[in-house]
């Protein structure tokens, strides 16, 4: 296998959660351009049509269906539907997430729990649901955040807590499933990228973030999609249990 061939995903089947907007769209498109067929899920199922069109436009097959990652049974059903459609699942990108910015003095139990249910429990339920359909060489990429390791200039206790927890979950699953199942599990930690979440950042905060990042800008979604393709491919075949930061140098500053 030539070195560039290692980055190809020809014949692979990928699942991307939270694919109705933002980074999930970029991940689905990037995986398709690398050669994978892509199954996409989100609660806003009506918005998946545009994402599916990008996958098809890249010459790959797409499957789109409603998915609420906080519902373990729906996660299992969705995984079964994908496996029946394509015959297998090779890649899972756990991208579905929820961001909030409530001050710790006023955040309610329901507000905190909602973030935990989506960002942490939802990742676990999807990983559990997909792994029976994976063979040796399967890949799970959990999308965390650099806010699990540094402050985000906003009050984000629930969000930061869940993203930090994903590092531990990734490490544990990588140990459980590497030897016996041959499944690699990694955590991707984006910095600040254009998305629905970043659109809600108060005026002025974005400029502060850019000043703190050594590269002095927000990332481009295609830069993050390229990192996902790398982790999902044979180019990263000796990588598991690791966390990859794509943050313009924000954490290492």
CSV table of C-alpha atoms in Angstrom, one decimal:
chain,number,residue,atom,x,y,z
A,1,UNK,CA,0.0,0.0,0.0
A,2,UNK,CA,1.4,3.4,-1.0
A,3,UNK,CA,1.4,6.2,1.6
A,4,UNK,CA,-1.4,8.2,-0.1
A,5,UNK,CA,-3.5,5.0,-0.4
A,6,UNK,CA,-3.6,4.8,3.3
A,7,UNK,CA,-5.8,7.9,3.5
A,8,UNK,CA,-8.4,6.4,1.2
A,9,UNK,CA,-11.7,5.2,2.6
A,10,UNK,CA,-12.9,3.3,-0.5
A,11,UNK,CA,-15.4,0.6,0.4
A,12,UNK,CA,-15.9,1.9,4.0
A,13,UNK,CA,-19.2,2.7,5.6
A,14,UNK,CA,-19.3,5.7,7.9
A,15,UNK,CA,-21.9,7.0,10.4
A,16,UNK,CA,-22.0,10.7,11.3
A,17,UNK,CA,-24.3,11.9,14.1
A,18,UNK,CA,-25.5,15.5,14.4
A,19,UNK,CA,-25.1,15.8,10.6
A,20,UNK,CA,-27.9,18.3,10.0
A,21,UNK,CA,-25.7,21.4,10.2
A,22,UNK,CA,-22.2,22.7,10.9
A,23,UNK,CA,-19.3,20.4,11.4
A,24,UNK,CA,-21.4,17.3,11.0
A,25,UNK,CA,-22.1,18.4,7.4
A,26,UNK,CA,-18.4,18.9,6.8
A,27,UNK,CA,-17.5,15.5,8.3
A,28,UNK,CA,-20.1,13.7,6.1
A,29,UNK,CA,-18.9,15.5,2.9
A,30,UNK,CA,-15.2,14.8,3.7
A,31,UNK,CA,-15.7,11.1,4.4
A,32,UNK,CA,-17.6,10.8,1.2
A,33,UNK,CA,-14.9,12.6,-0.8
A,34,UNK,CA,-12.4,10.1,0.7
A,35,UNK,CA,-14.4,7.2,-0.7
A,36,UNK,CA,-16.9,6.2,2.1
A,37,UNK,CA,-20.6,5.6,1.9
A,38,UNK,CA,-22.2,7.7,4.7
A,39,UNK,CA,-25.1,7.3,7.0
A,40,UNK,CA,-26.3,10.5,8.7
A,41,UNK,CA,-28.6,11.0,11.6
A,42,UNK,CA,-30.0,14.0,13.5
A,43,UNK,CA,-33.1,15.1,15.3
A,44,UNK,CA,-33.8,17.7,12.7
A,45,UNK,CA,-34.3,15.1,10.0
A,46,UNK,CA,-35.7,17.6,7.5
A,47,UNK,CA,-32.3,19.2,7.3
A,48,UNK,CA,-30.4,16.0,6.5
A,49,UNK,CA,-31.5,16.1,2.8
A,50,UNK,CA,-28.9,18.8,2.0
A,51,UNK,CA,-26.2,16.8,3.7
A,52,UNK,CA,-27.2,13.6,1.9
A,53,UNK,CA,-27.0,15.5,-1.4
A,54,UNK,CA,-23.4,16.4,-0.7
A,55,UNK,CA,-22.6,12.8,-0.1
A,56,UNK,CA,-24.2,11.7,-3.3
A,57,UNK,CA,-22.6,14.6,-5.1
A,58,UNK,CA,-19.2,13.1,-4.1
A,59,UNK,CA,-20.2,9.9,-5.8
A,60,UNK,CA,-21.1,7.9,-2.7
A,61,UNK,CA,-24.3,6.4,-1.3
A,62,UNK,CA,-26.1,8.1,1.5
A,63,UNK,CA,-28.6,7.0,4.1
A,64,UNK,CA,-30.4,9.6,6.3
A,65,UNK,CA,-32.8,9.0,9.2
A,66,UNK,CA,-34.0,10.6,12.4
A,67,UNK,CA,-31.7,10.0,15.3
A,68,UNK,CA,-31.9,11.1,19.0
A,69,UNK,CA,-28.7,10.0,20.6
A,70,UNK,CA,-30.2,10.4,24.1
A,71,UNK,CA,-32.5,7.4,23.3
A,72,UNK,CA,-30.4,4.2,23.6
A,73,UNK,CA,-33.1,2.1,21.8
A,74,UNK,CA,-33.2,4.5,18.8
A,75,UNK,CA,-29.4,4.4,18.7
A,76,UNK,CA,-29.5,0.6,18.4
A,77,UNK,CA,-32.3,0.7,15.8
A,78,UNK,CA,-30.4,3.3,13.7
A,79,UNK,CA,-27.2,1.2,13.8
A,80,UNK,CA,-29.2,-1.9,12.7
A,81,UNK,CA,-30.8,0.1,9.8
A,82,UNK,CA,-27.4,1.2,8.6
A,83,UNK,CA,-25.9,-2.3,8.8
A,84,UNK,CA,-28.9,-3.8,6.9
A,85,UNK,CA,-28.5,-1.1,4.2
A,86,UNK,CA,-24.8,-1.3,3.7
A,87,UNK,CA,-23.9,-4.7,5.2
A,88,UNK,CA,-21.5,-3.3,7.9
A,89,UNK,CA,-20.3,-0.2,9.7
A,90,UNK,CA,-16.6,0.7,9.6
A,91,UNK,CA,-16.6,4.3,11.1
A,92,UNK,CA,-18.6,6.2,13.7
A,93,UNK,CA,-18.1,9.9,14.1
A,94,UNK,CA,-19.9,10.8,17.4
A,95,UNK,CA,-20.5,14.5,16.5
A,96,UNK,CA,-24.0,15.2,18.0
A,97,UNK,CA,-23.6,17.8,20.7
A,98,UNK,CA,-25.2,20.6,22.7
A,99,UNK,CA,-23.6,23.8,23.9
A,100,UNK,CA,-24.9,26.1,26.6
A,101,UNK,CA,-23.5,29.1,28.5
A,102,UNK,CA,-25.3,29.4,31.8
A,103,UNK,CA,-23.6,30.9,34.8
A,104,UNK,CA,-23.0,28.3,37.5
A,105,UNK,CA,-24.9,30.3,40.0
A,106,UNK,CA,-28.1,30.0,37.9
A,107,UNK,CA,-27.8,26.8,35.9
A,108,UNK,CA,-30.7,24.5,36.7
A,109,UNK,CA,-30.5,20.7,37.2
A,110,UNK,CA,-32.5,20.1,34.0
A,111,UNK,CA,-30.2,22.4,31.9
A,112,UNK,CA,-27.1,20.7,33.2
A,113,UNK,CA,-28.5,17.2,32.7
A,114,UNK,CA,-29.6,17.9,29.2
A,115,UNK,CA,-26.0,18.7,28.1
A,116,UNK,CA,-24.8,15.5,29.8
A,117,UNK,CA,-27.4,13.4,28.1
A,118,UNK,CA,-26.4,14.6,24.7
A,119,UNK,CA,-22.7,15.2,24.9
A,120,UNK,CA,-21.7,12.3,27.1
A,121,UNK,CA,-24.4,9.7,27.4
A,122,UNK,CA,-25.3,10.0,23.7
A,123,UNK,CA,-21.8,9.3,22.7
A,124,UNK,CA,-21.7,6.2,24.8
A,125,UNK,CA,-25.1,4.9,23.6
A,126,UNK,CA,-24.0,5.3,19.9
A,127,UNK,CA,-20.7,3.6,20.5
A,128,UNK,CA,-22.5,0.7,22.2
A,129,UNK,CA,-25.0,0.5,19.4
A,130,UNK,CA,-22.5,0.5,16.5
A,131,UNK,CA,-19.7,-1.7,17.8
A,132,UNK,CA,-21.6,-5.0,17.3
A,133,UNK,CA,-21.8,-4.2,13.6
A,134,UNK,CA,-18.0,-3.5,13.3
A,135,UNK,CA,-15.3,-5.9,12.4
A,136,UNK,CA,-11.6,-5.6,13.2
A,137,UNK,CA,-10.4,-2.3,11.8
A,138,UNK,CA,-13.5,-0.4,12.9
A,139,UNK,CA,-13.0,3.2,14.1
A,140,UNK,CA,-14.9,5.4,16.5
A,141,UNK,CA,-14.1,9.1,16.7
A,142,UNK,CA,-15.6,11.0,19.6
A,143,UNK,CA,-15.8,14.8,18.9
A,144,UNK,CA,-14.8,16.6,22.1
A,145,UNK,CA,-13.6,20.1,22.4
A,146,UNK,CA,-10.5,22.1,23.6
A,147,UNK,CA,-12.9,23.6,26.2
A,148,UNK,CA,-12.5,20.3,28.0
A,149,UNK,CA,-8.9,21.4,28.7
A,150,UNK,CA,-9.0,25.2,28.7
A,151,UNK,CA,-11.5,28.0,29.5
A,152,UNK,CA,-13.8,29.3,26.8
A,153,UNK,CA,-14.2,32.9,27.9
A,154,UNK,CA,-17.9,32.0,28.7
A,155,UNK,CA,-19.6,30.2,31.6
A,156,UNK,CA,-19.8,26.7,30.2
A,157,UNK,CA,-19.5,24.3,33.2
A,158,UNK,CA,-21.8,21.6,31.7
A,159,UNK,CA,-20.3,21.7,28.2
A,160,UNK,CA,-16.7,21.7,29.4
A,161,UNK,CA,-17.4,18.9,31.9
A,162,UNK,CA,-18.8,16.6,29.3
A,163,UNK,CA,-16.1,17.3,26.8
A,164,UNK,CA,-13.5,16.6,29.4
A,165,UNK,CA,-15.3,13.3,30.2
A,166,UNK,CA,-15.1,12.2,26.6
A,167,UNK,CA,-11.3,11.9,26.9
A,168,UNK,CA,-11.7,9.4,29.7
A,169,UNK,CA,-14.5,7.5,27.9
A,170,UNK,CA,-12.3,7.4,24.8
A,171,UNK,CA,-9.4,6.0,26.7
A,172,UNK,CA,-11.4,3.3,28.4
A,173,UNK,CA,-13.3,2.1,25.2
A,174,UNK,CA,-10.0,2.0,23.3
A,175,UNK,CA,-8.6,-0.4,25.9
A,176,UNK,CA,-11.8,-2.5,26.0
A,177,UNK,CA,-12.2,-2.9,22.3
A,178,UNK,CA,-8.7,-2.8,20.8
A,179,UNK,CA,-7.5,-6.3,21.4
A,180,UNK,CA,-10.6,-8.4,21.4
A,181,UNK,CA,-12.5,-6.5,18.7
A,182,UNK,CA,-9.8,-4.6,16.9
A,183,UNK,CA,-11.7,-1.3,17.1
A,184,UNK,CA,-9.8,1.9,17.4
A,185,UNK,CA,-11.3,4.8,19.5
A,186,UNK,CA,-10.0,8.4,19.4
A,187,UNK,CA,-11.1,11.8,20.6
A,188,UNK,CA,-11.0,14.8,18.3
A,189,UNK,CA,-10.8,18.2,20.1
A,190,UNK,CA,-11.7,21.1,17.8
A,191,UNK,CA,-10.9,24.6,18.7
A,192,UNK,CA,-13.2,27.4,17.5
A,193,UNK,CA,-14.8,26.7,14.1
A,194,UNK,CA,-17.8,28.3,12.4
A,195,UNK,CA,-21.0,26.5,13.5
A,196,UNK,CA,-24.4,27.1,15.0
A,197,UNK,CA,-22.7,26.9,18.4
A,198,UNK,CA,-20.1,29.6,17.6
A,199,UNK,CA,-22.8,31.8,16.0
A,200,UNK,CA,-24.2,32.2,19.6
A,201,UNK,CA,-20.9,33.6,21.0
A,202,UNK,CA,-21.5,37.2,22.2
A,203,UNK,CA,-20.1,40.0,20.1
A,204,UNK,CA,-16.5,40.6,20.8
A,205,UNK,CA,-15.7,37.2,22.2
A,206,UNK,CA,-14.7,35.8,18.8
A,207,UNK,CA,-12.0,38.5,18.4
A,208,UNK,CA,-10.7,37.6,21.9
A,209,UNK,CA,-10.5,34.0,20.9
A,210,UNK,CA,-8.6,34.8,17.8
A,211,UNK,CA,-6.1,36.8,19.8
A,212,UNK,CA,-5.4,33.9,22.1
A,213,UNK,CA,-5.0,31.3,19.3
A,214,UNK,CA,-1.4,31.5,17.8
A,215,UNK,CA,-2.7,31.1,14.3
A,216,UNK,CA,-5.0,34.1,14.9
A,217,UNK,CA,-8.2,32.8,13.3
A,218,UNK,CA,-11.1,30.4,13.5
A,219,UNK,CA,-10.6,27.1,11.9
A,220,UNK,CA,-12.1,26.1,8.5
A,221,UNK,CA,-14.5,23.1,8.8
A,222,UNK,CA,-12.6,21.4,5.9
A,223,UNK,CA,-9.5,21.5,8.1
A,224,UNK,CA,-11.3,19.5,10.8
A,225,UNK,CA,-12.9,17.2,8.3
A,226,UNK,CA,-9.4,16.3,7.0
A,227,UNK,CA,-8.4,15.4,10.6
A,228,UNK,CA,-11.4,13.1,10.7
A,229,UNK,CA,-10.5,11.4,7.5
A,230,UNK,CA,-7.0,10.9,8.8
A,231,UNK,CA,-8.2,9.3,12.0
A,232,UNK,CA,-10.7,7.1,10.2
A,233,UNK,CA,-8.2,5.9,7.6
A,234,UNK,CA,-5.3,3.3,7.6
A,235,UNK,CA,-3.0,6.3,7.8
A,236,UNK,CA,-3.8,6.3,11.6
A,237,UNK,CA,-3.9,2.5,11.9
A,238,UNK,CA,-1.5,2.6,14.9
A,239,UNK,CA,-3.4,5.3,16.7
A,240,UNK,CA,-6.0,4.5,19.4
A,241,UNK,CA,-6.9,6.0,22.8
A,242,UNK,CA,-5.4,9.3,21.7
A,243,UNK,CA,-6.7,12.8,21.6
A,244,UNK,CA,-6.0,15.0,18.6
A,245,UNK,CA,-6.3,18.8,19.0
A,246,UNK,CA,-7.2,20.9,16.0
A,247,UNK,CA,-7.3,24.3,17.6
A,248,UNK,CA,-4.8,26.6,16.0
A,249,UNK,CA,-2.5,26.2,18.9
A,250,UNK,CA,-5.0,27.5,21.5
A,251,UNK,CA,-4.4,25.0,24.2
A,252,UNK,CA,-0.6,24.9,23.8
A,253,UNK,CA,-0.3,28.6,23.9
